[in-house]
Amino acid sequence: VLMFTMDQLMLHLLGDYVLQTDHMAIHKTKKTWVAFFHALVYSLPFMLICDSFPALFIIFFTHGLIDRFRLARYVAMVKNMLGDPAHFRSYLTGTGFPEATPRWSSGWLLVIIDNIMHLVINGLAIYYL
């Protein structure tokens, strides 16, 4: 059984949106130190509900990796390629969605995928570590 709680969601939103500066948001995909500084700031509020160092480290490290390398776009690519393998080349874009997909749509879908990735990893780390 996997347990996700409202406090996990609220801490995720606090760390990823409220505590993230504009500088972090702009540069975290370009500079590794910015991505991991953002991940550190993001992880600190989780100390309120988690006393497991391994869980906190997993939350920190995976957050830095996901944001630095924009891993959500690869999840989108794989998802879309599996759904439409005949047109796999059209998904080899910066977003994992075809160029014909409106920017607002692919942008929001990436934000949703990114949030789901963080929330699932956080929940697994907190519950099992």
mmCIF file of C-alpha atoms in Angstrom:
data_model
loop_
_atom_site.group_PDB
_atom_site.id
_atom_site.type_symbol
_atom_site.label_atom_id
_atom_site.label_comp_id
_atom_site.label_asym_id
_atom_site.label_seq_id
_atom_site.Cartn_x
_atom_site.Cartn_y
_atom_site.Cartn_z
ATOM 1 C CA VAL A 1 0.000 0.000 0.000
ATOM 2 C CA LEU A 2 1.319 3.401 -0.951
ATOM 3 C CA MET A 3 0.237 6.326 1.178
ATOM 4 C CA PHE A 4 0.099 9.860 -0.166
ATOM 5 C CA THR A 5 -0.966 12.591 2.202
ATOM 6 C CA MET A 6 -2.093 16.173 1.905
ATOM 7 C CA ASP A 7 0.973 17.344 3.825
ATOM 8 C CA GLN A 8 3.212 15.739 1.177
ATOM 9 C CA LEU A 9 1.293 17.558 -1.558
ATOM 10 C CA MET A 10 1.413 20.879 0.295
ATOM 11 C CA LEU A 11 5.162 20.570 0.962
ATOM 12 C CA HIS A 12 5.731 19.729 -2.703
ATOM 13 C CA LEU A 13 3.811 22.817 -3.811
ATOM 14 C CA LEU A 14 5.609 24.975 -1.231
ATOM 15 C CA GLY A 15 9.057 23.765 -2.261
ATOM 16 C CA ASP A 16 8.532 23.644 -6.009
ATOM 17 C CA TYR A 17 6.552 26.844 -6.484
ATOM 18 C CA VAL A 18 6.579 29.170 -3.475
ATOM 19 C CA LEU A 19 10.239 28.741 -2.481
ATOM 20 C CA GLN A 20 11.597 28.497 -6.029
ATOM 21 C CA THR A 21 12.988 31.834 -7.176
ATOM 22 C CA ASP A 22 12.679 33.122 -10.714
ATOM 23 C CA HIS A 23 16.442 32.623 -11.104
ATOM 24 C CA MET A 24 16.115 28.965 -10.105
ATOM 25 C CA ALA A 25 13.203 28.397 -12.476
ATOM 26 C CA ILE A 26 15.083 29.892 -15.424
ATOM 27 C CA HIS A 27 18.513 28.346 -14.832
ATOM 28 C CA LYS A 28 17.838 24.928 -13.241
ATOM 29 C CA THR A 29 17.773 23.220 -16.644
ATOM 30 C CA LYS A 30 21.029 24.875 -17.706
ATOM 31 C CA LYS A 31 23.257 24.783 -14.621
ATOM 32 C CA THR A 32 23.624 21.732 -12.409
ATOM 33 C CA TRP A 33 24.450 23.724 -9.267
ATOM 34 C CA VAL A 34 21.244 25.772 -9.678
ATOM 35 C CA ALA A 35 19.185 22.594 -10.111
ATOM 36 C CA PHE A 36 20.643 21.052 -6.958
ATOM 37 C CA PHE A 37 20.394 24.269 -4.946
ATOM 38 C CA HIS A 38 16.708 24.376 -5.909
ATOM 39 C CA ALA A 39 16.458 20.681 -4.928
ATOM 40 C CA LEU A 40 18.001 21.468 -1.537
ATOM 41 C CA VAL A 41 15.568 24.341 -0.914
ATOM 42 C CA TYR A 42 12.732 22.111 -2.154
ATOM 43 C CA SER A 43 13.730 19.282 0.208
ATOM 44 C CA LEU A 44 14.065 21.302 3.413
ATOM 45 C CA PRO A 45 10.311 21.548 4.179
ATOM 46 C CA PHE A 46 10.067 17.752 3.987
ATOM 47 C CA MET A 47 12.086 17.627 7.205
ATOM 48 C CA LEU A 48 8.821 18.613 8.930
ATOM 49 C CA ILE A 49 7.223 15.254 8.128
ATOM 50 C CA CYS A 50 10.141 12.928 7.431
ATOM 51 C CA ASP A 51 12.959 11.964 9.777
ATOM 52 C CA SER A 52 14.521 9.400 7.448
ATOM 53 C CA PHE A 53 17.797 10.652 5.997
ATOM 54 C CA PRO A 54 17.678 8.153 3.087
ATOM 55 C CA ALA A 55 14.162 9.343 2.170
ATOM 56 C CA LEU A 56 15.191 13.005 2.343
ATOM 57 C CA PHE A 57 18.253 12.272 0.215
ATOM 58 C CA ILE A 58 16.152 10.473 -2.412
ATOM 59 C CA ILE A 59 13.708 13.411 -2.488
ATOM 60 C CA PHE A 60 16.610 15.859 -2.876
ATOM 61 C CA PHE A 61 18.659 13.910 -5.420
ATOM 62 C CA THR A 62 15.813 12.805 -7.684
ATOM 63 C CA HIS A 63 14.320 16.295 -7.649
ATOM 64 C CA GLY A 64 17.624 17.719 -8.842
ATOM 65 C CA LEU A 65 17.955 15.108 -11.599
ATOM 66 C CA ILE A 66 14.369 15.423 -12.825
ATOM 67 C CA ASP A 67 14.578 19.204 -13.026
ATOM 68 C CA ARG A 68 18.133 19.516 -14.356
ATOM 69 C CA PHE A 69 17.617 17.093 -17.228
ATOM 70 C CA ARG A 70 13.913 17.809 -17.820
ATOM 71 C CA LEU A 71 13.143 14.114 -17.454
ATOM 72 C CA ALA A 72 9.394 14.689 -17.804
ATOM 73 C CA ARG A 73 9.887 15.256 -21.540
ATOM 74 C CA TYR A 74 11.307 11.732 -21.895
ATOM 75 C CA VAL A 75 8.321 10.277 -20.066
ATOM 76 C CA ALA A 76 6.083 12.194 -22.494
ATOM 77 C CA MET A 77 8.113 10.908 -25.469
ATOM 78 C CA VAL A 78 7.850 7.280 -24.373
ATOM 79 C CA LYS A 79 4.154 7.611 -23.552
ATOM 80 C CA ASN A 80 3.396 9.161 -26.925
ATOM 81 C CA MET A 81 5.612 6.762 -28.896
ATOM 82 C CA LEU A 82 3.930 3.753 -27.287
ATOM 83 C CA GLY A 83 0.534 5.182 -28.179
ATOM 84 C CA ASP A 84 1.500 5.924 -31.794
ATOM 85 C CA PRO A 85 4.602 3.936 -32.789
ATOM 86 C CA ALA A 86 4.111 4.583 -36.518
ATOM 87 C CA HIS A 87 4.903 8.266 -35.979
ATOM 88 C CA PHE A 88 7.641 7.956 -33.346
ATOM 89 C CA ARG A 89 9.851 10.583 -35.021
ATOM 90 C CA SER A 90 7.238 13.295 -34.465
ATOM 91 C CA TYR A 91 7.736 12.916 -30.694
ATOM 92 C CA LEU A 92 11.488 13.568 -30.787
ATOM 93 C CA THR A 93 10.987 17.185 -29.767
ATOM 94 C CA GLY A 94 11.936 19.321 -26.790
ATOM 95 C CA THR A 95 8.631 18.485 -25.135
ATOM 96 C CA GLY A 96 7.969 14.898 -26.214
ATOM 97 C CA PHE A 97 4.854 16.068 -28.032
ATOM 98 C CA PRO A 98 4.567 16.705 -31.787
ATOM 99 C CA GLU A 99 5.366 20.206 -33.032
ATOM 100 C CA ALA A 100 1.688 20.503 -34.015
ATOM 101 C CA THR A 101 0.656 20.305 -30.349
ATOM 102 C CA PRO A 102 -0.111 23.828 -29.110
ATOM 103 C CA ARG A 103 2.708 25.160 -26.903
ATOM 104 C CA TRP A 104 0.309 25.896 -24.037
ATOM 105 C CA SER A 105 -0.931 22.292 -24.122
ATOM 106 C CA SER A 106 2.463 20.576 -24.268
ATOM 107 C CA GLY A 107 3.786 22.983 -21.618
ATOM 108 C CA TRP A 108 1.021 22.243 -19.132
ATOM 109 C CA LEU A 109 1.159 18.512 -19.813
ATOM 110 C CA LEU A 110 4.898 18.558 -19.037
ATOM 111 C CA VAL A 111 4.232 20.409 -15.770
ATOM 112 C CA ILE A 112 1.664 17.771 -14.820
ATOM 113 C CA ILE A 113 3.997 14.874 -15.713
ATOM 114 C CA ASP A 114 6.839 16.543 -13.772
ATOM 115 C CA ASN A 115 4.643 16.985 -10.691
ATOM 116 C CA ILE A 116 3.426 13.384 -10.831
ATOM 117 C CA MET A 117 7.027 12.141 -11.053
ATOM 118 C CA HIS A 118 8.049 14.173 -7.989
ATOM 119 C CA LEU A 119 4.973 13.208 -5.963
ATOM 120 C CA VAL A 120 5.295 9.481 -6.681
ATOM 121 C CA ILE A 121 9.010 9.422 -5.835
ATOM 122 C CA ASN A 122 8.444 11.472 -2.673
ATOM 123 C CA GLY A 123 5.593 9.232 -1.563
ATOM 124 C CA LEU A 124 7.593 6.055 -2.160
ATOM 125 C CA ALA A 125 10.647 7.447 -0.349
ATOM 126 C CA ILE A 126 8.680 8.661 2.669
ATOM 127 C CA TYR A 127 6.571 5.516 2.954
ATOM 128 C CA TYR A 128 9.240 2.881 2.339
ATOM 129 C CA LEU A 129 12.425 4.482 3.668
#
